[in-house]
Tab-separated table of C-alpha atoms in Angstrom:
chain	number	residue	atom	x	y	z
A	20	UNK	CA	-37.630	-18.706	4.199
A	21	UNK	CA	-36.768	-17.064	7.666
A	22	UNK	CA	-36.345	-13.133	8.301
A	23	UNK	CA	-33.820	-14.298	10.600
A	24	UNK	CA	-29.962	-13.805	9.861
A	25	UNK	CA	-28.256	-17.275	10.318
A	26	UNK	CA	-24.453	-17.616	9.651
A	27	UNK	CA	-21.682	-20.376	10.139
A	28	UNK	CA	-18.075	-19.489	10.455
A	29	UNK	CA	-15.566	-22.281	9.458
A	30	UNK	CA	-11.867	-22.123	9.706
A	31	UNK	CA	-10.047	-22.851	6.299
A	32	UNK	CA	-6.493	-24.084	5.572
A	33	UNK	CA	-4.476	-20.875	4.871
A	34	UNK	CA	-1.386	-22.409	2.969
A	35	UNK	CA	-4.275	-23.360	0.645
A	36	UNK	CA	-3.765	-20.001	-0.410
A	37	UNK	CA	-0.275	-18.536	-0.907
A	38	UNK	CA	-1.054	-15.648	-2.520
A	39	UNK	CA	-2.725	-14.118	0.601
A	40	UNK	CA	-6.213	-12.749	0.704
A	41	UNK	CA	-5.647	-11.000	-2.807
A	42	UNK	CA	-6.240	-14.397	-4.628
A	43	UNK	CA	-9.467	-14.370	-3.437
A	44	UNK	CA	-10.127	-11.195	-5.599
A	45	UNK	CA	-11.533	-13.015	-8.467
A	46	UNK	CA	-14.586	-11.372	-9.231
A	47	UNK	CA	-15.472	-7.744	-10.331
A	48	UNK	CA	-18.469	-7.610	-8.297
A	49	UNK	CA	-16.206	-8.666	-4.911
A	50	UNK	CA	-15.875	-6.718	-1.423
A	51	UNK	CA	-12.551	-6.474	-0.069
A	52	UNK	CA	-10.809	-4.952	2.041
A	53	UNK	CA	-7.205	-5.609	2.447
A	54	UNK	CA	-3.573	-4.766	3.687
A	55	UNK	CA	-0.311	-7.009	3.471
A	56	UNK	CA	-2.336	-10.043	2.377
A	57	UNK	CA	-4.626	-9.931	5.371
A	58	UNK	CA	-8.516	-8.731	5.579
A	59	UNK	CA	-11.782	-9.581	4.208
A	60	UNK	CA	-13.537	-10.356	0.952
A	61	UNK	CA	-17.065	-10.690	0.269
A	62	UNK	CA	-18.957	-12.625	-2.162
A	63	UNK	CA	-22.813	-11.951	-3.178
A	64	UNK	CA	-25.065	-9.536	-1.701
A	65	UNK	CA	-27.926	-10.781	1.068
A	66	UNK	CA	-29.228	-7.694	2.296
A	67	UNK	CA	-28.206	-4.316	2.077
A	68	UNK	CA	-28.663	-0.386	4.085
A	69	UNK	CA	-29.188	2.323	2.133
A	70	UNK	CA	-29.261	6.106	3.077
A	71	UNK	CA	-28.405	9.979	2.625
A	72	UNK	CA	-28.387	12.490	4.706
A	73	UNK	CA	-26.971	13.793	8.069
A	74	UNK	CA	-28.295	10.843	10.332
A	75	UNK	CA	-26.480	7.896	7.748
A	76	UNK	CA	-24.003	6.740	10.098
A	77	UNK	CA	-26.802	6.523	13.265
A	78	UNK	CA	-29.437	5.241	10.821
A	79	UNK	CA	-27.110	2.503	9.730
A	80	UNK	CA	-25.702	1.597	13.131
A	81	UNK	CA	-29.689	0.954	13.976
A	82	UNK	CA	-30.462	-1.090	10.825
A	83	UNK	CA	-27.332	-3.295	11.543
A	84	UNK	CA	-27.823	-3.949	15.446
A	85	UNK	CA	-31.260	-4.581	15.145
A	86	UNK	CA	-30.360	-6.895	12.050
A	87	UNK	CA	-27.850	-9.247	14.266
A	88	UNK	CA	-30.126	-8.758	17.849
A	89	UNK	CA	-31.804	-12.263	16.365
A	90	UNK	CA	-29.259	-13.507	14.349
A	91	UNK	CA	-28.820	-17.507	14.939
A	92	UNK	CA	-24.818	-17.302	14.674
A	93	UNK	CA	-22.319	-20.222	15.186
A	94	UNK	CA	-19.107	-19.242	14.604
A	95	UNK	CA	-15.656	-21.455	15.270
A	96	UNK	CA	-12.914	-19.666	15.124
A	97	UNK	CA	-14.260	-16.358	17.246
A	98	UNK	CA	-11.689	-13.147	16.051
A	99	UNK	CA	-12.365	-9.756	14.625
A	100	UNK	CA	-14.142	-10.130	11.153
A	101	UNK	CA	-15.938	-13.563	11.891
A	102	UNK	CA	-19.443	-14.621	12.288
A	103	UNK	CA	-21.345	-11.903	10.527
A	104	UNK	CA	-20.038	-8.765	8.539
A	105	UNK	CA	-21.364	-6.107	6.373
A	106	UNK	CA	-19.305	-3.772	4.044
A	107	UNK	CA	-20.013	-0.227	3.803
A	108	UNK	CA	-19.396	3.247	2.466
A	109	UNK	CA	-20.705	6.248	2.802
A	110	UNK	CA	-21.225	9.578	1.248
A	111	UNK	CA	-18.788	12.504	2.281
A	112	UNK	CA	-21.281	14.956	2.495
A	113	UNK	CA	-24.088	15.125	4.624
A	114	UNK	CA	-26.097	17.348	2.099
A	115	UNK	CA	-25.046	14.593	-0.743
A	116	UNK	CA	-27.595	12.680	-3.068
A	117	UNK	CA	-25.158	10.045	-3.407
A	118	UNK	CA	-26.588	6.592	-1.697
A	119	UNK	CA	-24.776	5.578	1.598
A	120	UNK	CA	-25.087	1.950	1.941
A	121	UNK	CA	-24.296	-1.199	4.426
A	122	UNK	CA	-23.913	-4.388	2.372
A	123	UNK	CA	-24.438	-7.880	3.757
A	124	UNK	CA	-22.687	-10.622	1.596
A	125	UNK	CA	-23.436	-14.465	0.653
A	126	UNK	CA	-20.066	-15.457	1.780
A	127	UNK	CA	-16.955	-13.582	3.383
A	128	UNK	CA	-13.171	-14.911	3.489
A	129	UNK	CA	-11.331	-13.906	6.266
A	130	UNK	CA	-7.513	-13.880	6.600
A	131	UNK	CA	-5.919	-12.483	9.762
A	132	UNK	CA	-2.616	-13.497	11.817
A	133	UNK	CA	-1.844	-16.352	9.774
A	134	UNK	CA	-5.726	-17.533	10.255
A	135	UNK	CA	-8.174	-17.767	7.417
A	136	UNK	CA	-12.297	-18.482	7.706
A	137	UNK	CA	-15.032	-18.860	5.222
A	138	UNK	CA	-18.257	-17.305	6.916
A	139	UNK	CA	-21.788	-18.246	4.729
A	140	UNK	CA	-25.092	-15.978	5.992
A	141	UNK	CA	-28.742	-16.839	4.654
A	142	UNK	CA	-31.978	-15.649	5.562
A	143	UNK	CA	-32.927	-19.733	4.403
A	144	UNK	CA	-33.892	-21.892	6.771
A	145	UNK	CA	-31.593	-25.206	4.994
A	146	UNK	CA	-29.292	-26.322	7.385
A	147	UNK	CA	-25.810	-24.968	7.266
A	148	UNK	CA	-22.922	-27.092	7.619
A	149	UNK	CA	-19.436	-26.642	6.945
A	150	UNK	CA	-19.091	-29.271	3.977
A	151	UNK	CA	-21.955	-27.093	2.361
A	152	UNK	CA	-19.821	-23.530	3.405
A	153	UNK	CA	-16.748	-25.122	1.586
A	154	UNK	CA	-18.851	-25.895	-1.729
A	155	UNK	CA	-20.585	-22.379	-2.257
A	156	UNK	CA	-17.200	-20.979	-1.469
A	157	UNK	CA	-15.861	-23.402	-4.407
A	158	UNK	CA	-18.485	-22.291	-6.529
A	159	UNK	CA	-17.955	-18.325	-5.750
A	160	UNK	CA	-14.290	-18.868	-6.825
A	161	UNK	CA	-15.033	-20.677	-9.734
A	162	UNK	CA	-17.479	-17.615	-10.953
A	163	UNK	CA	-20.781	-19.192	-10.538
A	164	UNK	CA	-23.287	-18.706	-8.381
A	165	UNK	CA	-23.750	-20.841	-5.027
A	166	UNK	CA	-26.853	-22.350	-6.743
A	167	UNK	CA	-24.006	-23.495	-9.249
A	168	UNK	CA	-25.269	-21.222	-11.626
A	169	UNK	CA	-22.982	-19.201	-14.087
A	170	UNK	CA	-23.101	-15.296	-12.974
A	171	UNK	CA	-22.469	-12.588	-15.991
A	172	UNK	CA	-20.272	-10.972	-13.307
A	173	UNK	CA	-18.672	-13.824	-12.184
A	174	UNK	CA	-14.317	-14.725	-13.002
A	175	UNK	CA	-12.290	-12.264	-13.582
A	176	UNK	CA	-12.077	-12.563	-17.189
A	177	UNK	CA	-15.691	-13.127	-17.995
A	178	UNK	CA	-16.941	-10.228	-20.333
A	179	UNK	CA	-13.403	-8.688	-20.263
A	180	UNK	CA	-10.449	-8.183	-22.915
A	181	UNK	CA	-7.258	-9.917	-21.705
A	182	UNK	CA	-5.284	-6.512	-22.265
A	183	UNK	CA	-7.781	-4.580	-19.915
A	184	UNK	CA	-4.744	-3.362	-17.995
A	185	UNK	CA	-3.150	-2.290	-20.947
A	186	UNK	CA	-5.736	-0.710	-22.561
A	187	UNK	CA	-5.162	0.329	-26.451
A	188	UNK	CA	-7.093	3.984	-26.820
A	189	UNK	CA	-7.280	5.033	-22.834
A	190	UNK	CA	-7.635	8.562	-22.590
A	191	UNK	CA	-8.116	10.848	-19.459
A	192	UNK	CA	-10.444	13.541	-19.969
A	193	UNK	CA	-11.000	16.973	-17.427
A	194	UNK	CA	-13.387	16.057	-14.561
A	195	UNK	CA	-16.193	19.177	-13.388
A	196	UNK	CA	-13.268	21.754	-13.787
A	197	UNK	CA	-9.995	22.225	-15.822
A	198	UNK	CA	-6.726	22.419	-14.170
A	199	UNK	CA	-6.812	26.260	-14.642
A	200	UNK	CA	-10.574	26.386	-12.798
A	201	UNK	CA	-8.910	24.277	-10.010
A	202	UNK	CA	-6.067	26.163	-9.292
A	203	UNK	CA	-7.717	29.400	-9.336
A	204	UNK	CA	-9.753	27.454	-6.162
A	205	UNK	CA	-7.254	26.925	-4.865
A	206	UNK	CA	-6.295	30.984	-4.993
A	207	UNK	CA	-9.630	31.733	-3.417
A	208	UNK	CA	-9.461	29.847	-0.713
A	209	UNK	CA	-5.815	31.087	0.173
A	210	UNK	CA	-7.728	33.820	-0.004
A	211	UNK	CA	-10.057	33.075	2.405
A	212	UNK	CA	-7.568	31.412	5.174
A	213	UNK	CA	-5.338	34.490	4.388
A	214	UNK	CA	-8.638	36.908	5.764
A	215	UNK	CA	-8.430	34.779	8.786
A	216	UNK	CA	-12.461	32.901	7.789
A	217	UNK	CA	-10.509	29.728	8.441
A	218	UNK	CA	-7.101	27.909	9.079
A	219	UNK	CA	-7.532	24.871	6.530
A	220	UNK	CA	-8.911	23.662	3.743
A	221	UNK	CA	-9.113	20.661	1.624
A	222	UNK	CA	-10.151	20.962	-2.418
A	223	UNK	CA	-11.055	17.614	-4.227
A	224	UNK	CA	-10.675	17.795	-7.919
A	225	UNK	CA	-11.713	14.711	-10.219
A	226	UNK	CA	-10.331	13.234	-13.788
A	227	UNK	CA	-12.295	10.732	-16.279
A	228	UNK	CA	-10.348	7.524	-17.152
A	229	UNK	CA	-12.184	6.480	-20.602
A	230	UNK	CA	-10.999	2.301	-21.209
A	231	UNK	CA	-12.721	1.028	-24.198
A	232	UNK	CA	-11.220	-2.228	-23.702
A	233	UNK	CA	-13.531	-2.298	-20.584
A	234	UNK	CA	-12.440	-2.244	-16.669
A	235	UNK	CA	-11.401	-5.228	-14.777
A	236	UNK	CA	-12.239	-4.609	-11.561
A	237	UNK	CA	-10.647	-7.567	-9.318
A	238	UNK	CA	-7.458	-6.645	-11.414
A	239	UNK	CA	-7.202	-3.477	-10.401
A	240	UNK	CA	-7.734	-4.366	-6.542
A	241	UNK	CA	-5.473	-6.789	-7.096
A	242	UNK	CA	-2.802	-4.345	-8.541
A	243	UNK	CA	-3.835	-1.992	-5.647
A	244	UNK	CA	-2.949	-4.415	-2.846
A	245	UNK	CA	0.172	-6.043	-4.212
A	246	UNK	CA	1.569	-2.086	-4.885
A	247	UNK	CA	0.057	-0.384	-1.842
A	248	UNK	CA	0.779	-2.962	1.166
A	249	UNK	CA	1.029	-0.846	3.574
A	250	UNK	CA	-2.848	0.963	2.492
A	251	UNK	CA	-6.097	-0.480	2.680
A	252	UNK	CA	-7.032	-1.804	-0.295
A	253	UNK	CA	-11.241	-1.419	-0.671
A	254	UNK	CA	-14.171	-2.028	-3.044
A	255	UNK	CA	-17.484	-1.527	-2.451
A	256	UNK	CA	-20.045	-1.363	-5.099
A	257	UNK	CA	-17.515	-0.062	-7.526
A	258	UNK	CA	-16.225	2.809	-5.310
A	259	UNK	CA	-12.148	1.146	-5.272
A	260	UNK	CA	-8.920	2.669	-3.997
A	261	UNK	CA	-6.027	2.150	-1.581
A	262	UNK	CA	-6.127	4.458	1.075
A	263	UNK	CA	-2.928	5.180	3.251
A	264	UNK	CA	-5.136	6.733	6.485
A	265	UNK	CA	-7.518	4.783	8.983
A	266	UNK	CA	-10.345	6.997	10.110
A	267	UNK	CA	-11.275	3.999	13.037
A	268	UNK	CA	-10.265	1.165	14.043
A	269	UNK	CA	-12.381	-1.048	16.716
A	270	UNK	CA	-11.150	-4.055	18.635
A	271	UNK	CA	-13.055	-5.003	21.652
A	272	UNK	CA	-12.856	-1.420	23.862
A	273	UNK	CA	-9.518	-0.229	22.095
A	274	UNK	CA	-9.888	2.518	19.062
A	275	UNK	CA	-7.097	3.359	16.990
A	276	UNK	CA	-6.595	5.836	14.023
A	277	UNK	CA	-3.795	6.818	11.093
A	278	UNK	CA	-4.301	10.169	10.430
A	279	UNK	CA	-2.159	11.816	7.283
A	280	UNK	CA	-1.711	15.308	6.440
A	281	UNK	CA	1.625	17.236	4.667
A	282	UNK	CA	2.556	15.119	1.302
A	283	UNK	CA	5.707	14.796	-0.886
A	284	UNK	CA	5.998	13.206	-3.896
A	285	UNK	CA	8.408	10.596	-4.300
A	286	UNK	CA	9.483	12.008	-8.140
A	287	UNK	CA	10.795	15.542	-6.412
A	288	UNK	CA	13.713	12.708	-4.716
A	289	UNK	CA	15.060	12.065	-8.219
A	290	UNK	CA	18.335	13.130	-8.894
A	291	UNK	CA	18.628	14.364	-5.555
A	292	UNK	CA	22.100	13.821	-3.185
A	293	UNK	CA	21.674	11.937	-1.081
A	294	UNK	CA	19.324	9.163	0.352
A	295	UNK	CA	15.304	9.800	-1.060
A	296	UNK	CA	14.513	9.347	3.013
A	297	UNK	CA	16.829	11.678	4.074
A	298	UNK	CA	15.568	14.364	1.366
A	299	UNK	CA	11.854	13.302	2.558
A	300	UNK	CA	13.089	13.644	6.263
A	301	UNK	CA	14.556	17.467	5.239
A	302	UNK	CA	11.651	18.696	3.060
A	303	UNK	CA	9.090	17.336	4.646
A	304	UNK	CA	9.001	17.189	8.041
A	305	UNK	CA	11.445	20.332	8.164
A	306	UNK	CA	8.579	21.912	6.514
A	307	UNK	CA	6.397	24.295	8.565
A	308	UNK	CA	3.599	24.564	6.154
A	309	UNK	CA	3.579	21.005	5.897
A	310	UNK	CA	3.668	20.327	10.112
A	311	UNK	CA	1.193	23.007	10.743
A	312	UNK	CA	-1.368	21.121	8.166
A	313	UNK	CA	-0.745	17.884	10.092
A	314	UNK	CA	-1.224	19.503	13.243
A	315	UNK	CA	-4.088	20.528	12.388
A	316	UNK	CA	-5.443	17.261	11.224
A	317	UNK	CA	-4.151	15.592	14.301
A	318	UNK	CA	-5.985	18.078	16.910
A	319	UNK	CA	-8.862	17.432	15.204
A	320	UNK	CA	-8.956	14.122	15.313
A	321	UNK	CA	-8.129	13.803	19.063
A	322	UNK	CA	-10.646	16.589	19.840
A	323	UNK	CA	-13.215	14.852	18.805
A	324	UNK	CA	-12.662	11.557	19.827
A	325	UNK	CA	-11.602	12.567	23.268
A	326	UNK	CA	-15.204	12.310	25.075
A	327	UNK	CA	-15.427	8.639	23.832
A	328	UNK	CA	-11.899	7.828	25.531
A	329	UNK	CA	-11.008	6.582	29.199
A	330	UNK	CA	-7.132	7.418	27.420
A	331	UNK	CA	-5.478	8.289	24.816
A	332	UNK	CA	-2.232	8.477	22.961
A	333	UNK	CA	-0.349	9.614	19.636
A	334	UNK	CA	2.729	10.257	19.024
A	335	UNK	CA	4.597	13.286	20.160
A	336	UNK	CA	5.787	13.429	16.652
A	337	UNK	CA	5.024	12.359	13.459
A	338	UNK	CA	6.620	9.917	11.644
A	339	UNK	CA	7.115	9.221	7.601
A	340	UNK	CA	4.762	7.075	5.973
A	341	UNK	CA	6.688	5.653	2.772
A	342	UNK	CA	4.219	4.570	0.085
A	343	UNK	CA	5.349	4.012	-3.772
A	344	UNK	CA	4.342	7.508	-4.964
A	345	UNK	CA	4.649	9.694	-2.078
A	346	UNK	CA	5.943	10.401	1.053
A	347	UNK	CA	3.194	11.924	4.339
A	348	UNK	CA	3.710	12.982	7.643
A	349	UNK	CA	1.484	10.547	9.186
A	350	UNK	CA	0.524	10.400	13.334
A	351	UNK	CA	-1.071	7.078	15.140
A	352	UNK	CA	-3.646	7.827	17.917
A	353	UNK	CA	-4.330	4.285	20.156
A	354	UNK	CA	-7.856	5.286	23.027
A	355	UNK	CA	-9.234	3.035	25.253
A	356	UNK	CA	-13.018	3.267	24.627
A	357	UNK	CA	-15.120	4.287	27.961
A	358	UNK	CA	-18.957	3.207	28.703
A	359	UNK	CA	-21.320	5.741	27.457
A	360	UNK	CA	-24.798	5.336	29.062
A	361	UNK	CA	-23.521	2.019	29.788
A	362	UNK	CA	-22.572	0.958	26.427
A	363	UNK	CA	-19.249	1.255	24.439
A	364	UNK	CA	-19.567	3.206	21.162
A	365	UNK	CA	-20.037	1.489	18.375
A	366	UNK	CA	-18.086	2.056	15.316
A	367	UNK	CA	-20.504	3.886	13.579
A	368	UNK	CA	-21.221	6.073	16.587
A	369	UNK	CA	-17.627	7.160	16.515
A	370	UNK	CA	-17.756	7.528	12.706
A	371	UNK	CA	-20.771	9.679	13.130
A	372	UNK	CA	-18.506	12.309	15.443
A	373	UNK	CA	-14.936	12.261	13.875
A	374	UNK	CA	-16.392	12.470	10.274
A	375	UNK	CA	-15.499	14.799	8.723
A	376	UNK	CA	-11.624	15.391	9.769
A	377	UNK	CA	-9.562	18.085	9.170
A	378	UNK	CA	-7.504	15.934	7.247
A	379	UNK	CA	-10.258	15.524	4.587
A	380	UNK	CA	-12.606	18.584	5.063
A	381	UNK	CA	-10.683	21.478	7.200
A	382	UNK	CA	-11.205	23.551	10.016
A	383	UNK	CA	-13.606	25.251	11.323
A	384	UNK	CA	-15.747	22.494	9.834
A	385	UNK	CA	-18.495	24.187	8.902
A	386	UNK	CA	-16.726	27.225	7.345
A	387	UNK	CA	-14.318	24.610	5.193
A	388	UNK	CA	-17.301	22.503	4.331
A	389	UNK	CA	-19.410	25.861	3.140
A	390	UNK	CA	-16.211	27.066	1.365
A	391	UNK	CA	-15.701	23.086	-0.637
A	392	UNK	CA	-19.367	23.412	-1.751
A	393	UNK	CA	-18.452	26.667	-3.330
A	394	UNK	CA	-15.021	26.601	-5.043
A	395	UNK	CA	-14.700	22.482	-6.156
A	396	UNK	CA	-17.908	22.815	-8.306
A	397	UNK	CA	-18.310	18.698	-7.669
A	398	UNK	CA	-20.071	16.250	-5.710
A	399	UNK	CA	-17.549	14.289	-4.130
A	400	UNK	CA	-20.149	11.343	-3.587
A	401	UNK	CA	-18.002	8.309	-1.494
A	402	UNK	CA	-14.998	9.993	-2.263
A	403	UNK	CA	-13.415	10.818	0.896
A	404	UNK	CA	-16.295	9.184	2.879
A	405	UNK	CA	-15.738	6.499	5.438
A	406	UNK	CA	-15.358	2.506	3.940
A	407	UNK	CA	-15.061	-0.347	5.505
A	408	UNK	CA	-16.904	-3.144	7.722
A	409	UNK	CA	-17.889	-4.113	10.980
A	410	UNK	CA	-19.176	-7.224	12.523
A	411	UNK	CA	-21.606	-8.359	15.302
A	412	UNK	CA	-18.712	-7.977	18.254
A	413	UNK	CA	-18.817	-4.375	17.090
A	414	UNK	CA	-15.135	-4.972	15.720
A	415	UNK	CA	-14.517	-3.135	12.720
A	416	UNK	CA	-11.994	-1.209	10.005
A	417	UNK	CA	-12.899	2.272	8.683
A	418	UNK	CA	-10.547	3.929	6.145
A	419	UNK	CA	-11.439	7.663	4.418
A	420	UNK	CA	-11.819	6.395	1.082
A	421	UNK	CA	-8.202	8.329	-0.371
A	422	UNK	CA	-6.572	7.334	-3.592
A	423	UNK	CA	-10.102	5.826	-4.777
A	424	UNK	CA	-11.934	6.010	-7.898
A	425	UNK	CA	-15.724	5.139	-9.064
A	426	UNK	CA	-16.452	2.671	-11.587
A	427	UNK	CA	-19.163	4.650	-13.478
A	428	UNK	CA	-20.066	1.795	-16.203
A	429	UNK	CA	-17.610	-0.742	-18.086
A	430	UNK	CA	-15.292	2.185	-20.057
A	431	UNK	CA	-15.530	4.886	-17.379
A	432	UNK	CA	-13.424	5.450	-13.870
A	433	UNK	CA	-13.914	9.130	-12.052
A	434	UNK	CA	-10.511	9.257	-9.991
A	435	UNK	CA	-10.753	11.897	-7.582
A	436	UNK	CA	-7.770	13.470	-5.292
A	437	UNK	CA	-7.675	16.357	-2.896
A	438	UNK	CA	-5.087	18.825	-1.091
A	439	UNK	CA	-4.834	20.402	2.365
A	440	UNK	CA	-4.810	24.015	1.827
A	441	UNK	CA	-3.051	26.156	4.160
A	442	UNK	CA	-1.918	29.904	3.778
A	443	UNK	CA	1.286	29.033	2.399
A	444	UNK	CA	0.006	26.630	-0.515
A	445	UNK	CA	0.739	26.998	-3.887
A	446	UNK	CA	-1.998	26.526	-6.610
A	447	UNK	CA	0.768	24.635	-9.241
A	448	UNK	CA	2.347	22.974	-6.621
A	449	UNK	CA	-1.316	21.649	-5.009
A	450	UNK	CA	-2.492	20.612	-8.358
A	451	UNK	CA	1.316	18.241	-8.766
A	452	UNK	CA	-0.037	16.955	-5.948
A	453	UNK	CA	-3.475	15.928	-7.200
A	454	UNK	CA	-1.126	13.486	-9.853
A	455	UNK	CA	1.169	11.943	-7.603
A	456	UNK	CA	-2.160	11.030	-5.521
A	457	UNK	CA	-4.212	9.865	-9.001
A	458	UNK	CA	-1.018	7.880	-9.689
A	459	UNK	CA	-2.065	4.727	-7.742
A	460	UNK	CA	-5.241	4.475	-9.809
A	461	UNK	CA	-3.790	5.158	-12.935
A	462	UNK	CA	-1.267	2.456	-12.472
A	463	UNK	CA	-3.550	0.300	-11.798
A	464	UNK	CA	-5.742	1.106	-14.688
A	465	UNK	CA	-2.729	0.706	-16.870
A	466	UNK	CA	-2.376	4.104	-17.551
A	467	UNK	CA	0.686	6.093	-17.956
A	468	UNK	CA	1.096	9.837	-17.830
């Protein structure tokens, strides 16, 4: 046994597998992350980063560089999300207990631009070969363990009723405050934007999906990716979702981000005259409550990631994001990453200044982050934290982890959603918007309401 990292990256035959990346999702203790068939699963866990607090992101970044400094890796196929990777998520809130964490995996499947790899990491010193990547990749798929062993978490069936997504008796029950409490938050902090403390806020509010016939995890981020195609479908030790907005994206030196704010739900179209883009089009982005909140999200964004850019663009105006149960104004923001101190920022580095956004926090930041502490009587935990991965190039994905849930134990989901409050919001009309936004998640739990 070595302390050394050693990893072989072997390209596999995509029309092997039809059903895109998502067939890959066969186990409820998988990594993925995934959008229109394309991304990354991972299989196992080799090592993993844990930590809290307001140095997370930087402490991470250092356990992960100095983790692939020595790392013996051969890799033949060479794009983003090769060689080694590590998932991660990590806790909204600086002042959180909830455990950040970086998670190395046995084995990682990789399909981008009609390419597809198998990548196998081990701290042994056995030889690695690609015959020997193909048969623990075999043996992942087929729910054992690479040692060929059977794994109680293994398939997606093992341990699991057959109508898991249809579950008889599943209930939701009121999360840390009742629909009343919430709106009446929701009053306050109008309140508070309204005595000019701030200009936006965001309130999270959660619900408790109880499934006695159990949760099937790879199911439901299967669900998730074939409904949501154009989100990023994640898991990550249980904390799953589809999230519509990109926090950062790294390739090479170029940085790109989706940033969301103003939401409509796509149920408010029905009946309506008219095409449902054309009514989304006039309420919408005709809205000025709704295009001040997303202008506010957007200058916060670029603010901040500004004195890591040589350049940077967005648009000049923001376009409709169509998704199956709402509508957002959404912007894109592309920056060409410049040397700092002679190095280019790492993913984490940038995670570590643009988190949190406006779009998920408010502005001022530390007057909306005081004010959520106070009025949403919850700790939001990963919920609306940054997920994703990263590799050894410093390539990497990192979505704010949006239309998401936690897997608590076998019968019990925490869904969580959260609204942009300006001074024109609405309590009832904030709190529809918590259920179009828990819809995803209850779909995919098999639950109607």
């Amino acid at each position: 046994m070595t302390s050394t990292l050693r990893t072989l990256t072997v390209p596999l035959d995509v029309e092997s597998s039809s059903g895109g990346l998502p067939s890959f999702l066969v186990r409820d203790d998988v990594l993925c992350w995934s959008r229109r068939e394309a991304g990354l699963v991972g299989y196992g866990e080799l090592t993993r980063f844990s930590a809290s607090g307001p140095e997370r992101f930087l402490e991470a970044d250092i356990w992960w560089r100095h983790l692939i400094l020595e790392a013996e890796i051969t890799d033949h196929v060479e794009i983003p999300g090769t060689g080694p990777v590590a998932f991660g998520s990590f806790a909204f809130s600086k002042m959180s207990p909830h455990v950040s964490r970086l998670i190395v995996p046995e084995m990682v499947v990789g399909i981008r631009d009609g390419r597809a790899w198998a990548t196998q990491l081990t701290f042994d010193d056995a030889q690695l070969t690609e015959a020997g990547v193909l048969a623990a990749l075999d043996r992942w798929l087929s729910g054992g363990e690479p040692n060929g062993e059977d794994s109680a978490a293994g398939g997606s069936d093992v341990g699991l009723s057959p109508d898991a997504l249809s579950p008889d008796g599943a209930y939701l029950s009121r999360g840390s405050l009742s629909e009343t409490d919430w709106m009446q938050a929701v009053s306050n902090g109008v309140a508070e934007i309204r005595a000019g403390k701030l200009e936006k806020l965001v309130l999270a509010r959660d619900v408790v999906a109880n499934l006695p016939a159990g949760v099937n995890a790879a199911e439901v981020l299967r669900q998730l990716a074939a409904r949501y195609r154009e989100c990023w479908t994640y898991g990550v030790d249980g904390l799953v979702g589809a999230t519509p907005e990109m926090l950062i994206q790294v390739e090479g030196r170029t940085a790109q981000a989706r940033v969301l704010a103003g939401t409509l739900d796509r149920r408010d179209a029905e009946g309506v005259d008219g095409s449902p883009m054309a009514y989304a089009e006039r309420v919408l982005a005709g809205s000025e409550k709704q295009r001040h909140e997303h202008e506010i999200a957007i200058d916060s964004l670029t603010r901040q990631l500004a004195p890591f850019s040589e350049a940077m663009n967005s648009h000049s105006e923001p376009f409709i994001l169509e998704l199956p149960n709402v509508w957002h104004l959404a912007s894109d923001v592309k920056a060409e990453l410049a040397d700092i101190e002679g190095h280019v920022p790492t993913c984490l580095a940038l995670i570590n200044a643009l988190h949190p956004t406006a779009a998920v926090c408010g502005t001022p930041t530390l007057v909306a982050g005081a004010l959520i502490r106070k009025l949403e009587h919850l700790d939001r935990g990963p919920y609306a934290g940054p997920v994703g991965w990263l590799d050894a190039a410093g390539n990497g994905e990192w979505g704010i982890a949006l239309r998401g849930a936690v897997i608590e134990d076998a019968n019990t989901v925490r869904l969580y959603a959260g609204c942009g409050i300006v001074e024109g919001s609405q309590p009832e009309a904030e709190l529809a918007e918590t259920w179009a936004k828990f819809r995803p998640m209850l779909e995919a739990l098999g639950i109607q309401r």
